[in-house]
């Protein structure tokens, strides 16, 4: 799997990477379900992935799980009454949002 865009998270279309971070933060479901292009689906157990993330950050000396702009509260730029007509939302999350150092900023 490479060059895949995250299209949905737990059934919700992703608008941008900040929207994805918000959805993950607000998720109380047992599983995190990421839907990608080409019908690829990744399912992670929420509590296990949170624990693993903390260990990975510590083991590799990563100071924060995301950049400062993604830690700010998410503000939905689209009015709730306005439908998303686009198949991938406003700005799909793709590996174009991976920095040159190879870290995902989510």
mmCIF file of C-alpha atoms in Angstrom:
data_model
loop_
_atom_site.group_PDB
_atom_site.id
_atom_site.type_symbol
_atom_site.label_atom_id
_atom_site.label_comp_id
_atom_site.label_asym_id
_atom_site.label_seq_id
_atom_site.Cartn_x
_atom_site.Cartn_y
_atom_site.Cartn_z
ATOM 1 C CA UNK A 1 0.000 0.000 0.000
ATOM 2 C CA UNK A 2 1.495 3.323 -1.057
ATOM 3 C CA UNK A 3 0.251 6.671 -2.279
ATOM 4 C CA UNK A 4 -3.191 6.010 -0.813
ATOM 5 C CA UNK A 5 -5.533 8.746 0.363
ATOM 6 C CA UNK A 6 -7.618 8.425 3.506
ATOM 7 C CA UNK A 7 -11.166 8.933 2.260
ATOM 8 C CA UNK A 8 -13.176 8.153 5.386
ATOM 9 C CA UNK A 9 -12.672 7.649 9.084
ATOM 10 C CA UNK A 10 -15.342 5.555 10.841
ATOM 11 C CA UNK A 11 -17.691 6.273 7.936
ATOM 12 C CA UNK A 12 -17.142 10.059 7.866
ATOM 13 C CA UNK A 13 -15.645 11.693 4.760
ATOM 14 C CA UNK A 14 -12.350 13.401 5.575
ATOM 15 C CA UNK A 15 -12.138 17.086 4.639
ATOM 16 C CA UNK A 16 -8.477 17.673 5.528
ATOM 17 C CA UNK A 17 -5.802 16.431 7.899
ATOM 18 C CA UNK A 18 -7.011 18.717 10.722
ATOM 19 C CA UNK A 19 -10.506 17.235 10.349
ATOM 20 C CA UNK A 20 -9.034 13.716 10.561
ATOM 21 C CA UNK A 21 -7.085 14.588 13.724
ATOM 22 C CA UNK A 22 -10.280 15.992 15.265
ATOM 23 C CA UNK A 23 -12.297 12.880 14.397
ATOM 24 C CA UNK A 24 -9.644 10.624 15.901
ATOM 25 C CA UNK A 25 -9.499 12.731 19.078
ATOM 26 C CA UNK A 26 -13.290 12.644 19.474
ATOM 27 C CA UNK A 27 -13.630 8.931 18.715
ATOM 28 C CA UNK A 28 -14.978 6.793 21.553
ATOM 29 C CA UNK A 29 -15.570 3.684 19.413
ATOM 30 C CA UNK A 30 -13.676 0.479 20.098
ATOM 31 C CA UNK A 31 -12.110 0.539 16.622
ATOM 32 C CA UNK A 32 -10.544 3.164 14.373
ATOM 33 C CA UNK A 33 -11.604 2.385 10.792
ATOM 34 C CA UNK A 34 -9.644 4.119 8.028
ATOM 35 C CA UNK A 35 -10.999 3.752 4.486
ATOM 36 C CA UNK A 36 -8.545 4.388 1.664
ATOM 37 C CA UNK A 37 -8.698 4.474 -2.106
ATOM 38 C CA UNK A 38 -9.032 1.175 -3.952
ATOM 39 C CA UNK A 39 -11.318 -0.213 -1.214
ATOM 40 C CA UNK A 40 -8.417 -0.675 1.207
ATOM 41 C CA UNK A 41 -9.497 -0.598 4.871
ATOM 42 C CA UNK A 42 -7.310 -0.464 7.984
ATOM 43 C CA UNK A 43 -8.898 -1.228 11.355
ATOM 44 C CA UNK A 44 -7.069 -0.505 14.604
ATOM 45 C CA UNK A 45 -8.206 -1.101 18.152
ATOM 46 C CA UNK A 46 -8.445 2.419 19.617
ATOM 47 C CA UNK A 47 -7.011 1.730 23.078
ATOM 48 C CA UNK A 48 -4.181 -0.437 21.748
ATOM 49 C CA UNK A 49 -3.226 2.150 19.124
ATOM 50 C CA UNK A 50 -3.201 4.931 21.741
ATOM 51 C CA UNK A 51 -0.887 2.880 23.963
ATOM 52 C CA UNK A 52 1.364 1.966 21.049
ATOM 53 C CA UNK A 53 1.538 5.599 19.920
ATOM 54 C CA UNK A 54 2.765 6.717 23.343
ATOM 55 C CA UNK A 55 5.452 4.009 23.341
ATOM 56 C CA UNK A 56 6.578 4.862 19.806
ATOM 57 C CA UNK A 57 6.846 8.572 20.632
ATOM 58 C CA UNK A 58 8.907 7.801 23.727
ATOM 59 C CA UNK A 59 11.126 5.137 22.117
ATOM 60 C CA UNK A 60 12.048 7.362 19.177
ATOM 61 C CA UNK A 61 12.281 10.654 21.071
ATOM 62 C CA UNK A 62 9.428 12.285 19.191
ATOM 63 C CA UNK A 63 8.327 15.273 21.294
ATOM 64 C CA UNK A 64 4.722 15.444 20.130
ATOM 65 C CA UNK A 65 2.239 13.297 18.253
ATOM 66 C CA UNK A 66 1.335 16.169 15.924
ATOM 67 C CA UNK A 67 2.318 19.662 14.911
ATOM 68 C CA UNK A 68 1.071 22.693 16.863
ATOM 69 C CA UNK A 69 -1.500 23.658 14.228
ATOM 70 C CA UNK A 70 -3.170 20.246 14.528
ATOM 71 C CA UNK A 71 -3.332 20.555 18.320
ATOM 72 C CA UNK A 72 -5.521 23.660 17.983
ATOM 73 C CA UNK A 73 -9.301 23.142 18.186
ATOM 74 C CA UNK A 74 -10.842 22.144 14.872
ATOM 75 C CA UNK A 75 -13.302 24.606 13.351
ATOM 76 C CA UNK A 76 -15.515 23.172 10.621
ATOM 77 C CA UNK A 77 -15.212 25.527 7.624
ATOM 78 C CA UNK A 78 -18.295 24.068 5.931
ATOM 79 C CA UNK A 79 -21.784 24.866 7.138
ATOM 80 C CA UNK A 80 -23.531 21.691 8.352
ATOM 81 C CA UNK A 81 -26.385 22.249 5.869
ATOM 82 C CA UNK A 82 -23.977 22.271 2.932
ATOM 83 C CA UNK A 83 -23.394 18.791 1.518
ATOM 84 C CA UNK A 84 -20.004 17.524 0.491
ATOM 85 C CA UNK A 85 -20.302 16.858 -3.219
ATOM 86 C CA UNK A 86 -16.727 15.866 -3.776
ATOM 87 C CA UNK A 87 -15.711 12.241 -3.660
ATOM 88 C CA UNK A 88 -12.606 12.981 -1.597
ATOM 89 C CA UNK A 89 -13.808 15.954 0.485
ATOM 90 C CA UNK A 90 -12.096 19.333 0.282
ATOM 91 C CA UNK A 91 -8.524 18.200 0.680
ATOM 92 C CA UNK A 92 -7.990 14.481 1.116
ATOM 93 C CA UNK A 93 -5.302 13.251 3.433
ATOM 94 C CA UNK A 94 -2.582 11.658 1.380
ATOM 95 C CA UNK A 95 1.060 10.890 1.765
ATOM 96 C CA UNK A 96 1.707 14.317 0.240
ATOM 97 C CA UNK A 97 1.189 15.478 3.830
ATOM 98 C CA UNK A 98 4.145 13.422 4.988
ATOM 99 C CA UNK A 99 7.132 15.599 5.705
ATOM 100 C CA UNK A 100 10.523 15.121 4.109
ATOM 101 C CA UNK A 101 11.683 13.401 7.274
ATOM 102 C CA UNK A 102 9.041 10.708 6.718
ATOM 103 C CA UNK A 103 6.810 11.526 9.675
ATOM 104 C CA UNK A 104 3.058 11.736 9.254
ATOM 105 C CA UNK A 105 1.725 14.989 10.666
ATOM 106 C CA UNK A 106 -1.464 13.581 12.142
#
